[in-house]
mmCIF file of C-alpha atoms in Angstrom:
data_model
loop_
_atom_site.group_PDB
_atom_site.id
_atom_site.type_symbol
_atom_site.label_atom_id
_atom_site.label_comp_id
_atom_site.label_asym_id
_atom_site.label_seq_id
_atom_site.Cartn_x
_atom_site.Cartn_y
_atom_site.Cartn_z
ATOM 1 C CA MET A 12 -23.544 22.415 2.820
ATOM 2 C CA ARG A 13 -24.291 21.411 6.415
ATOM 3 C CA LEU A 14 -21.509 20.605 8.834
ATOM 4 C CA GLY A 15 -21.913 19.419 12.414
ATOM 5 C CA PHE A 16 -20.362 21.487 15.203
ATOM 6 C CA GLY A 17 -20.669 21.462 18.966
ATOM 7 C CA LYS A 18 -23.220 23.672 20.704
ATOM 8 C CA GLY A 19 -22.089 27.217 21.309
ATOM 9 C CA HIS A 20 -19.455 27.104 18.564
ATOM 10 C CA ASN A 21 -19.815 29.634 15.767
ATOM 11 C CA VAL A 22 -17.791 28.076 12.950
ATOM 12 C CA ASP A 23 -17.844 29.151 9.321
ATOM 13 C CA PRO A 24 -18.103 26.015 7.102
ATOM 14 C CA ALA A 25 -16.344 27.797 4.231
ATOM 15 C CA GLY A 26 -13.518 28.691 6.596
ATOM 16 C CA VAL A 27 -13.166 25.044 7.551
ATOM 17 C CA LEU A 28 -12.975 23.962 3.906
ATOM 18 C CA ASN A 29 -10.496 26.726 3.081
ATOM 19 C CA ALA A 30 -8.211 25.391 5.806
ATOM 20 C CA ILE A 31 -7.998 22.020 4.023
ATOM 21 C CA ALA A 32 -4.840 21.513 1.956
ATOM 22 C CA SER A 33 -6.644 19.405 -0.667
ATOM 23 C CA ALA A 34 -8.765 20.993 -3.391
ATOM 24 C CA VAL A 35 -12.506 20.669 -2.630
ATOM 25 C CA VAL A 36 -15.114 21.236 -5.349
ATOM 26 C CA VAL A 37 -18.904 20.976 -5.165
ATOM 27 C CA ALA A 38 -20.398 20.332 -8.608
ATOM 28 C CA ASP A 39 -23.602 18.935 -10.072
ATOM 29 C CA ARG A 40 -23.962 15.952 -12.395
ATOM 30 C CA ASP A 41 -23.304 18.103 -15.473
ATOM 31 C CA GLY A 42 -20.125 19.560 -13.988
ATOM 32 C CA LYS A 43 -21.504 22.984 -13.019
ATOM 33 C CA ILE A 44 -19.311 24.249 -10.169
ATOM 34 C CA ARG A 45 -21.184 25.471 -7.078
ATOM 35 C CA PHE A 46 -18.344 25.877 -4.573
ATOM 36 C CA VAL A 47 -14.542 25.713 -4.412
ATOM 37 C CA ASN A 48 -12.074 26.197 -1.580
ATOM 38 C CA GLN A 49 -8.804 28.128 -1.731
ATOM 39 C CA ALA A 50 -6.723 25.043 -2.557
ATOM 40 C CA THR A 51 -8.820 24.599 -5.716
ATOM 41 C CA GLU A 52 -7.821 28.093 -6.872
ATOM 42 C CA GLN A 53 -4.182 27.019 -6.663
ATOM 43 C CA LEU A 54 -4.713 23.652 -8.373
ATOM 44 C CA PHE A 55 -6.761 25.123 -11.247
ATOM 45 C CA ASN A 56 -4.786 28.405 -11.289
ATOM 46 C CA THR A 57 -8.084 30.305 -11.402
ATOM 47 C CA SER A 58 -9.945 32.503 -8.909
ATOM 48 C CA ALA A 59 -12.927 31.181 -6.968
ATOM 49 C CA ALA A 60 -15.194 33.806 -8.560
ATOM 50 C CA VAL A 61 -14.367 32.576 -12.068
ATOM 51 C CA LEU A 62 -14.517 28.899 -11.086
ATOM 52 C CA CYS A 63 -18.009 29.255 -9.594
ATOM 53 C CA ARG A 64 -19.258 30.661 -12.907
ATOM 54 C CA SER A 65 -17.675 27.787 -14.817
ATOM 55 C CA ASN A 66 -18.063 24.095 -15.533
ATOM 56 C CA LEU A 67 -15.533 21.417 -14.562
ATOM 57 C CA LYS A 68 -15.425 20.493 -18.245
ATOM 58 C CA ASP A 69 -13.874 23.900 -18.927
ATOM 59 C CA PHE A 70 -10.810 22.692 -17.026
ATOM 60 C CA ILE A 71 -10.899 18.893 -17.276
ATOM 61 C CA PRO A 72 -11.541 16.963 -20.540
ATOM 62 C CA ALA A 73 -15.105 15.666 -20.819
ATOM 63 C CA ASP A 74 -13.883 12.089 -21.323
ATOM 64 C CA SER A 75 -11.960 12.118 -18.030
ATOM 65 C CA PRO A 76 -12.868 9.431 -15.460
ATOM 66 C CA VAL A 77 -13.675 12.330 -13.114
ATOM 67 C CA PHE A 78 -17.157 12.677 -14.586
ATOM 68 C CA SER A 79 -17.990 8.969 -14.506
ATOM 69 C CA LEU A 80 -17.002 8.982 -10.829
ATOM 70 C CA VAL A 81 -19.282 11.972 -10.192
ATOM 71 C CA ALA A 82 -22.182 10.167 -11.877
ATOM 72 C CA GLN A 83 -21.486 6.969 -9.934
ATOM 73 C CA ALA A 84 -21.314 8.793 -6.604
ATOM 74 C CA ILE A 85 -24.613 10.591 -7.247
ATOM 75 C CA ASP A 86 -26.463 7.573 -8.686
ATOM 76 C CA GLU A 87 -25.373 5.205 -5.919
ATOM 77 C CA ALA A 88 -25.345 7.812 -3.119
ATOM 78 C CA THR A 89 -21.924 6.549 -2.103
ATOM 79 C CA LEU A 90 -18.256 7.489 -1.810
ATOM 80 C CA VAL A 91 -15.895 6.527 -4.648
ATOM 81 C CA ALA A 92 -12.181 7.099 -5.150
ATOM 82 C CA ASP A 93 -9.497 6.808 -7.808
ATOM 83 C CA HIS A 94 -5.808 6.665 -6.892
ATOM 84 C CA ASP A 95 -3.102 8.155 -9.109
ATOM 85 C CA LEU A 96 -5.551 9.720 -11.559
ATOM 86 C CA LEU A 97 -3.984 11.915 -14.231
ATOM 87 C CA ILE A 98 -5.868 15.107 -15.121
ATOM 88 C CA GLU A 99 -4.486 17.234 -17.931
ATOM 89 C CA SER A 100 -5.609 20.210 -20.004
ATOM 90 C CA PRO A 101 -4.112 23.431 -21.414
ATOM 91 C CA LYS A 102 -5.762 25.468 -18.658
ATOM 92 C CA ILE A 103 -4.555 23.562 -15.601
ATOM 93 C CA GLY A 104 -1.524 21.712 -16.934
ATOM 94 C CA ARG A 105 -0.701 18.156 -15.908
ATOM 95 C CA HIS A 106 -1.495 16.824 -12.427
ATOM 96 C CA ALA A 107 -1.565 13.396 -10.801
ATOM 97 C CA VAL A 108 -4.148 13.303 -8.015
ATOM 98 C CA ASN A 109 -5.968 11.030 -5.648
ATOM 99 C CA LEU A 110 -9.636 11.827 -6.230
ATOM 100 C CA THR A 111 -12.468 11.129 -3.798
ATOM 101 C CA VAL A 112 -16.079 11.845 -4.783
ATOM 102 C CA GLY A 113 -19.064 11.730 -2.438
ATOM 103 C CA SER A 114 -22.721 12.506 -3.081
ATOM 104 C CA MET A 115 -24.539 15.337 -1.296
ATOM 105 C CA PRO A 116 -27.984 14.683 0.206
ATOM 106 C CA ASP A 117 -29.774 17.453 -1.696
ATOM 107 C CA GLU A 118 -32.338 17.697 -4.452
ATOM 108 C CA ASN A 119 -29.862 19.144 -6.949
ATOM 109 C CA GLY A 120 -27.874 15.948 -7.400
ATOM 110 C CA SER A 121 -24.505 17.372 -6.411
ATOM 111 C CA ALA A 122 -21.212 15.792 -5.466
ATOM 112 C CA VAL A 123 -18.201 16.821 -3.392
ATOM 113 C CA LEU A 124 -14.884 16.210 -5.157
ATOM 114 C CA THR A 125 -11.643 16.193 -3.185
ATOM 115 C CA PHE A 126 -8.441 16.382 -5.239
ATOM 116 C CA GLU A 127 -5.280 15.416 -3.363
ATOM 117 C CA PRO A 128 -2.463 16.566 -5.661
ATOM 118 C CA ARG A 129 0.473 14.239 -6.189
ATOM 119 C CA SER A 130 3.469 15.206 -8.281
ATOM 120 C CA ILE A 131 4.209 13.173 -11.403
ATOM 121 C CA ALA A 132 7.383 12.019 -9.720
ATOM 122 C CA GLN A 133 5.367 10.765 -6.756
ATOM 123 C CA LYS A 134 2.961 8.986 -9.090
ATOM 124 C CA ILE A 135 5.768 7.154 -10.841
ATOM 125 C CA ASP A 136 7.472 6.401 -7.538
ATOM 126 C CA ASN A 137 4.303 4.950 -6.029
ATOM 127 C CA GLN A 138 3.772 2.570 -8.934
ATOM 128 C CA LEU A 139 7.388 1.535 -9.419
ATOM 129 C CA LEU A 140 9.200 2.044 -6.109
ATOM 130 C CA SER A 141 8.517 -1.395 -4.692
ATOM 131 C CA ARG A 142 9.242 -3.136 -7.991
ATOM 132 C CA ASN A 143 12.445 -1.179 -8.652
ATOM 133 C CA SER A 144 13.642 -1.575 -5.071
ATOM 134 C CA ALA A 145 13.045 -5.302 -5.364
ATOM 135 C CA ARG A 146 15.028 -5.471 -8.587
ATOM 136 C CA SER A 147 17.900 -3.570 -6.981
ATOM 137 C CA VAL A 148 17.910 -5.931 -4.016
ATOM 138 C CA SER A 149 17.673 -8.955 -6.317
ATOM 139 C CA ALA A 150 20.604 -7.734 -8.420
ATOM 140 C CA MET A 151 22.601 -7.080 -5.267
ATOM 141 C CA ALA A 152 21.757 -10.566 -4.017
ATOM 142 C CA ALA A 153 23.045 -12.119 -7.242
ATOM 143 C CA ILE A 154 26.357 -10.300 -6.820
ATOM 144 C CA LEU A 155 26.575 -11.212 -3.148
ATOM 145 C CA ALA A 156 25.783 -14.842 -3.875
ATOM 146 C CA HIS A 157 28.768 -15.028 -6.203
ATOM 147 C CA GLU A 158 31.211 -12.747 -4.405
ATOM 148 C CA ILE A 159 30.384 -13.533 -0.769
ATOM 149 C CA LYS A 160 28.749 -16.944 -0.363
ATOM 150 C CA ASN A 161 31.668 -18.836 -1.896
ATOM 151 C CA PRO A 162 34.346 -17.172 0.280
ATOM 152 C CA LEU A 163 32.096 -17.578 3.312
ATOM 153 C CA SER A 164 31.925 -21.293 2.646
ATOM 154 C CA GLY A 165 35.716 -21.424 2.777
ATOM 155 C CA ILE A 166 35.842 -19.344 5.962
ATOM 156 C CA ARG A 167 33.282 -21.585 7.630
ATOM 157 C CA GLY A 168 35.138 -24.719 6.574
ATOM 158 C CA ALA A 169 38.416 -23.362 7.933
ATOM 159 C CA ALA A 170 36.752 -22.481 11.234
ATOM 160 C CA GLN A 171 35.390 -26.024 11.538
ATOM 161 C CA LEU A 172 38.876 -27.471 10.928
ATOM 162 C CA ILE A 173 40.373 -25.195 13.597
ATOM 163 C CA GLU A 174 37.614 -26.205 16.007
ATOM 164 C CA GLN A 175 38.731 -29.847 15.882
ATOM 165 C CA THR A 176 42.030 -29.044 17.626
ATOM 166 C CA ALA A 177 41.055 -25.885 19.516
ATOM 167 C CA THR A 178 40.594 -25.457 23.243
ATOM 168 C CA GLU A 179 37.105 -24.976 24.639
ATOM 169 C CA ASP A 180 37.664 -21.222 24.922
ATOM 170 C CA ASP A 181 38.814 -21.027 21.305
ATOM 171 C CA ARG A 182 35.852 -23.122 20.169
ATOM 172 C CA VAL A 183 33.577 -20.342 21.361
ATOM 173 C CA LEU A 184 35.247 -18.092 18.797
ATOM 174 C CA THR A 185 35.148 -20.641 15.974
ATOM 175 C CA ARG A 186 31.446 -21.245 16.622
ATOM 176 C CA LEU A 187 30.919 -17.492 16.525
ATOM 177 C CA ILE A 188 32.624 -17.387 13.122
ATOM 178 C CA CYS A 189 30.380 -20.204 11.849
ATOM 179 C CA ASP A 190 27.227 -18.576 13.236
ATOM 180 C CA GLU A 191 28.032 -15.225 11.642
ATOM 181 C CA ALA A 192 28.866 -16.875 8.319
ATOM 182 C CA ASP A 193 25.513 -18.685 8.428
ATOM 183 C CA ARG A 194 23.729 -15.430 9.281
ATOM 184 C CA ILE A 195 25.219 -13.643 6.268
ATOM 185 C CA VAL A 196 24.337 -16.544 3.966
ATOM 186 C CA ASN A 197 20.762 -16.498 5.284
ATOM 187 C CA LEU A 198 20.556 -12.762 4.646
ATOM 188 C CA VAL A 199 21.674 -13.226 1.038
ATOM 189 C CA ASP A 200 19.149 -16.046 0.627
ATOM 190 C CA ARG A 201 16.382 -13.783 1.952
ATOM 191 C CA MET A 202 17.323 -11.082 -0.530
ATOM 192 C CA GLU A 203 17.014 -13.528 -3.425
ATOM 193 C CA ILE A 204 13.257 -13.825 -2.834
ATOM 194 C CA PHE A 205 12.881 -10.326 -4.320
ATOM 195 C CA SER A 206 13.184 -11.660 -7.872
ATOM 196 C CA ASP A 207 10.748 -10.112 -10.347
ATOM 197 C CA LYS A 208 9.304 -13.215 -12.004
ATOM 198 C CA PRO A 209 5.705 -13.237 -13.318
ATOM 199 C CA LEU A 210 3.223 -13.890 -10.526
ATOM 200 C CA GLU A 211 0.889 -16.882 -10.802
ATOM 201 C CA ARG A 212 -2.508 -15.759 -9.535
ATOM 202 C CA GLY A 213 -5.978 -17.141 -9.177
ATOM 203 C CA ALA A 214 -9.061 -17.024 -6.951
ATOM 204 C CA VAL A 215 -8.020 -17.047 -3.274
ATOM 205 C CA ASN A 216 -10.248 -17.033 -0.189
ATOM 206 C CA ILE A 217 -8.684 -14.237 1.860
ATOM 207 C CA HIS A 218 -10.198 -15.538 5.098
ATOM 208 C CA THR A 219 -8.506 -18.918 4.629
ATOM 209 C CA VAL A 220 -5.206 -17.046 4.304
ATOM 210 C CA LEU A 221 -5.849 -14.931 7.408
ATOM 211 C CA GLU A 222 -6.980 -17.918 9.486
ATOM 212 C CA HIS A 223 -3.777 -19.749 8.560
ATOM 213 C CA VAL A 224 -1.698 -16.734 9.604
ATOM 214 C CA ARG A 225 -3.593 -16.349 12.884
ATOM 215 C CA ARG A 226 -3.070 -20.014 13.787
ATOM 216 C CA LEU A 227 0.652 -19.725 13.087
ATOM 217 C CA ALA A 228 0.859 -16.607 15.241
ATOM 218 C CA GLU A 229 -1.163 -17.994 18.149
ATOM 219 C CA ASN A 230 0.998 -21.100 18.277
ATOM 220 C CA GLY A 231 4.268 -19.217 17.935
ATOM 221 C CA PHE A 232 5.386 -15.624 18.282
ATOM 222 C CA GLY A 233 1.941 -14.304 19.293
ATOM 223 C CA GLN A 234 0.880 -16.902 21.850
ATOM 224 C CA ASN A 235 0.679 -14.302 24.647
ATOM 225 C CA LEU A 236 -1.381 -11.804 22.646
ATOM 226 C CA HIS A 237 -5.107 -11.386 22.133
ATOM 227 C CA PHE A 238 -6.277 -11.684 18.524
ATOM 228 C CA GLU A 239 -9.538 -10.118 17.396
ATOM 229 C CA GLU A 240 -11.071 -10.969 14.022
ATOM 230 C CA VAL A 241 -13.655 -8.767 12.330
ATOM 231 C CA TYR A 242 -14.425 -10.421 9.009
ATOM 232 C CA ASP A 243 -17.004 -9.788 6.305
ATOM 233 C CA PRO A 244 -18.021 -13.366 5.401
ATOM 234 C CA SER A 245 -19.652 -12.255 2.142
ATOM 235 C CA LEU A 246 -16.390 -11.140 0.511
ATOM 236 C CA PRO A 247 -15.648 -12.617 -2.936
ATOM 237 C CA PRO A 248 -12.271 -14.271 -3.656
ATOM 238 C CA VAL A 249 -9.217 -12.071 -4.044
ATOM 239 C CA TYR A 250 -7.200 -12.274 -7.265
ATOM 240 C CA GLY A 251 -3.867 -13.338 -5.852
ATOM 241 C CA ASN A 252 -1.230 -15.900 -4.987
ATOM 242 C CA ARG A 253 -2.055 -17.780 -1.770
ATOM 243 C CA ASP A 254 1.513 -18.435 -0.627
ATOM 244 C CA GLN A 255 2.635 -14.868 -1.193
ATOM 245 C CA LEU A 256 -0.424 -13.434 0.542
ATOM 246 C CA ILE A 257 0.333 -15.655 3.539
ATOM 247 C CA GLN A 258 3.857 -14.226 3.506
ATOM 248 C CA VAL A 259 2.471 -10.666 3.443
ATOM 249 C CA PHE A 260 0.111 -11.042 6.372
ATOM 250 C CA LEU A 261 2.494 -13.203 8.379
ATOM 251 C CA ASN A 262 5.051 -10.386 8.106
ATOM 252 C CA LEU A 263 2.507 -7.756 9.142
ATOM 253 C CA VAL A 264 1.155 -9.778 12.069
ATOM 254 C CA LYS A 265 4.676 -10.639 13.246
ATOM 255 C CA ASN A 266 5.657 -6.960 13.154
ATOM 256 C CA ALA A 267 2.522 -6.089 15.102
ATOM 257 C CA ALA A 268 3.272 -8.803 17.673
ATOM 258 C CA GLU A 269 6.799 -7.479 18.175
ATOM 259 C CA ALA A 270 5.384 -3.983 18.714
ATOM 260 C CA VAL A 271 2.904 -4.995 21.447
ATOM 261 C CA GLN A 272 4.812 -7.308 23.762
ATOM 262 C CA THR A 273 2.710 -6.296 26.777
ATOM 263 C CA GLU A 274 0.045 -7.976 28.910
ATOM 264 C CA ASP A 275 -2.743 -6.071 27.149
ATOM 265 C CA GLY A 276 -1.265 -6.560 23.665
ATOM 266 C CA GLN A 277 -3.947 -6.914 21.012
ATOM 267 C CA ILE A 278 -3.907 -7.438 17.252
ATOM 268 C CA THR A 279 -7.065 -6.884 15.219
ATOM 269 C CA ILE A 280 -7.383 -8.412 11.754
ATOM 270 C CA SER A 281 -10.370 -7.200 9.757
ATOM 271 C CA THR A 282 -11.797 -7.405 6.251
ATOM 272 C CA ARG A 283 -14.430 -5.352 4.484
ATOM 273 C CA TYR A 284 -15.761 -4.458 1.064
ATOM 274 C CA GLN A 285 -15.168 -0.892 -0.104
ATOM 275 C CA HIS A 286 -16.788 0.583 -3.190
ATOM 276 C CA GLY A 287 -15.144 2.859 -5.681
ATOM 277 C CA VAL A 288 -11.360 2.588 -5.180
ATOM 278 C CA ARG A 289 -9.378 2.086 -8.406
ATOM 279 C CA LEU A 290 -5.715 1.941 -9.406
ATOM 280 C CA ALA A 291 -3.897 1.777 -12.735
ATOM 281 C CA VAL A 292 -2.350 -1.569 -13.669
ATOM 282 C CA ALA A 293 1.368 -1.154 -14.359
ATOM 283 C CA GLY A 294 2.214 -1.757 -18.012
ATOM 284 C CA GLY A 295 -1.228 -1.027 -19.438
ATOM 285 C CA ASP A 296 -4.231 1.295 -19.544
ATOM 286 C CA THR A 297 -6.450 -0.907 -17.371
ATOM 287 C CA ARG A 298 -7.739 0.597 -14.110
ATOM 288 C CA VAL A 299 -8.507 -2.110 -11.568
ATOM 289 C CA HIS A 300 -11.072 -1.799 -8.816
ATOM 290 C CA LEU A 301 -9.664 -2.535 -5.347
ATOM 291 C CA PRO A 302 -12.744 -3.245 -3.247
ATOM 292 C CA LEU A 303 -11.293 -5.838 -0.875
ATOM 293 C CA VAL A 304 -9.717 -4.230 2.195
ATOM 294 C CA VAL A 305 -7.692 -6.093 4.834
ATOM 295 C CA SER A 306 -6.468 -4.291 7.958
ATOM 296 C CA VAL A 307 -3.912 -5.388 10.553
ATOM 297 C CA ARG A 308 -4.034 -3.138 13.617
ATOM 298 C CA ASP A 309 -2.136 -3.232 16.903
ATOM 299 C CA ASN A 310 -2.200 -1.230 20.129
ATOM 300 C CA GLY A 311 1.548 -0.696 20.302
ATOM 301 C CA PRO A 312 3.534 2.557 20.198
ATOM 302 C CA GLY A 313 2.872 3.285 16.506
ATOM 303 C CA ILE A 314 5.287 4.194 13.705
ATOM 304 C CA PRO A 315 7.927 6.879 14.409
ATOM 305 C CA PRO A 316 7.154 9.938 12.213
ATOM 306 C CA ASP A 317 10.677 10.015 10.772
ATOM 307 C CA MET A 318 10.267 6.424 9.515
ATOM 308 C CA ARG A 319 7.056 6.889 7.530
ATOM 309 C CA GLU A 320 8.492 8.012 4.204
ATOM 310 C CA SER A 321 11.023 5.169 4.029
ATOM 311 C CA LEU A 322 9.100 2.468 5.890
ATOM 312 C CA PHE A 323 8.832 0.158 2.860
ATOM 313 C CA ASP A 324 12.391 0.686 1.611
ATOM 314 C CA PRO A 325 14.837 -2.254 1.829
ATOM 315 C CA PHE A 326 17.057 -2.320 4.938
ATOM 316 C CA VAL A 327 14.908 0.209 6.849
ATOM 317 C CA THR A 328 13.881 -1.114 10.271
ATOM 318 C CA THR A 329 13.001 0.058 13.776
ATOM 319 C CA LYS A 330 14.238 -3.210 15.325
ATOM 320 C CA PRO A 331 17.821 -3.480 16.619
ATOM 321 C CA THR A 332 18.241 -6.961 15.139
ATOM 322 C CA GLY A 333 15.972 -6.549 12.111
ATOM 323 C CA SER A 334 17.168 -6.848 8.516
ATOM 324 C CA GLY A 335 14.693 -4.308 7.128
ATOM 325 C CA LEU A 336 13.526 -6.640 4.360
ATOM 326 C CA GLY A 337 10.137 -7.700 5.730
ATOM 327 C CA LEU A 338 8.085 -4.607 4.867
ATOM 328 C CA ALA A 339 10.007 -4.107 1.619
ATOM 329 C CA LEU A 340 8.930 -7.604 0.607
ATOM 330 C CA VAL A 341 5.342 -6.886 1.702
ATOM 331 C CA ALA A 342 5.235 -3.747 -0.465
ATOM 332 C CA LYS A 343 6.740 -5.620 -3.413
ATOM 333 C CA ILE A 344 4.196 -8.458 -3.220
ATOM 334 C CA ILE A 345 1.252 -6.073 -2.886
ATOM 335 C CA ALA A 346 2.540 -4.067 -5.870
ATOM 336 C CA ASP A 347 2.814 -7.312 -7.872
ATOM 337 C CA HIS A 348 -0.831 -7.991 -6.988
ATOM 338 C CA GLY A 349 -1.839 -4.573 -8.344
ATOM 339 C CA GLY A 350 -2.851 -3.510 -4.854
ATOM 340 C CA VAL A 351 -2.200 -0.651 -2.464
ATOM 341 C CA ILE A 352 -0.759 -0.711 1.054
ATOM 342 C CA GLU A 353 -1.114 2.203 3.457
ATOM 343 C CA VAL A 354 -0.092 2.750 7.067
ATOM 344 C CA LYS A 355 -1.617 5.114 9.597
ATOM 345 C CA ASP A 356 -1.642 5.767 13.307
ATOM 346 C CA VAL A 357 -4.570 4.555 15.395
ATOM 347 C CA PRO A 358 -6.083 7.419 17.468
ATOM 348 C CA THR A 359 -6.150 5.261 20.607
ATOM 349 C CA GLY A 360 -2.535 4.194 20.062
ATOM 350 C CA GLY A 361 -0.800 1.773 17.735
ATOM 351 C CA ALA A 362 -0.469 1.373 13.984
ATOM 352 C CA GLU A 363 -2.749 0.051 11.260
ATOM 353 C CA PHE A 364 -1.638 -1.399 7.941
ATOM 354 C CA GLN A 365 -4.407 -1.348 5.345
ATOM 355 C CA ILE A 366 -4.163 -3.395 2.155
ATOM 356 C CA MET A 367 -6.538 -2.920 -0.792
ATOM 357 C CA LEU A 368 -6.678 -5.786 -3.294
ATOM 358 C CA PRO A 369 -8.580 -6.671 -6.476
ATOM 359 C CA ILE A 370 -11.233 -9.372 -6.435
ATOM 360 C CA TYR A 371 -11.108 -12.262 -8.872
ATOM 361 C CA HIS A 372 -12.976 -12.239 -12.159
ATOM 362 C CA ARG A 373 -12.016 -13.771 -15.483
ATOM 363 C CA ASN A 374 -11.679 -10.518 -17.466
ATOM 364 C CA LEU A 375 -9.267 -9.031 -14.927
ATOM 365 C CA ALA A 376 -7.135 -12.180 -14.956
ATOM 366 C CA GLU A 377 -6.888 -12.069 -18.757
ATOM 367 C CA ASP A 378 -6.009 -8.339 -18.801
ATOM 368 C CA VAL A 379 -3.304 -8.678 -16.151
ATOM 369 C CA GLN A 380 -1.776 -11.758 -17.791
ATOM 370 C CA ALA A 381 -1.638 -9.933 -21.130
ATOM 371 C CA ASN A 382 0.032 -6.906 -19.526
ATOM 372 C CA GLN A 383 2.542 -9.144 -17.731
ATOM 373 C CA LYS A 384 3.408 -10.912 -20.975
ATOM 374 C CA ASP A 385 3.887 -7.614 -22.837
ATOM 375 C CA SER A 386 6.010 -6.242 -19.997
ATOM 376 C CA TRP A 387 8.314 -9.276 -20.004
ATOM 377 C CA ILE A 388 8.634 -9.225 -23.803
ATOM 378 C CA LYS A 389 9.731 -5.580 -23.630
ATOM 379 C CA GLU A 390 12.235 -6.336 -20.875
ATOM 380 C CA GLU A 391 13.708 -9.260 -22.796
ATOM 381 C CA THR A 392 14.283 -7.041 -25.850
ATOM 382 C CA LEU A 393 16.053 -4.295 -23.880
#
């Protein structure tokens, strides 16, 4: 393996790889292991000396998607990835991992595999957290609608009656009561949008969605900001719901705008095609490719470290007057689309939200619709 280092620096490549927390394996097309780092010893519960005399198929079943990814990476000389991949065997036990495979530029046809372990609990949480959180919020909204909206209507009506005979000073208070009653009703109404009904999807031009969002922003909350667009015009349609995708990116752009209220505030919206990323479809065995990547990046202060783990939970917000439902809704919609949303800091400052979505093709639409139907039938019988 050849790694690039600055002149005058004597760095051991193996030492660098051993410092990585993820398991790194170099193997050929047939699975023969040529190198492992220390994290691999822990993941496979086997010493490096034994691993380097072994084959990956001694530890991972031969029919695992791992080997098709290795072949794809070598054949196409590219980088491929599979999120939430389950590897299981008597030797290594049961592990959920994010796997990335890249080809090596050598004559032996080798690949570098990086296993990022994820606990089974994390795997389940990642697939169901947004959906379950949405259901909890929706159930809460139904209760609030019955137990709170009706009494609030009476309170508001009483305040309006008092206002008719009140002094000007007292009217300030009655108007405050009405405004707060309206605010609570609006909050309940916003929570009701988290319902878990089947999503109607079709072929959507993602650039039409993003252009619509940009125009709304430039003529409203983002009129003092600079917008930069970096689009790949050759992208195929996304498999999605246009209105809900507009809601997703409008939320993300609005959050970015609120984070960069300065003279040099900038928001960059970009799209690109990315090979090799896959994710399991909830409710079935289908693994969907997620090649369409949309990024929303700002040059604001970034995300506070203590907020990262709960950023997409309902009622979590960094804004004094925020409800904390915007990003929860974004995560729920992306999960409904079978996609992935990630957030990371920008090295030069700011935050970047990256969304990976499936592209439209007829077979995928039929598979997802069948899984949705089966899922709803099961829920109705519970």
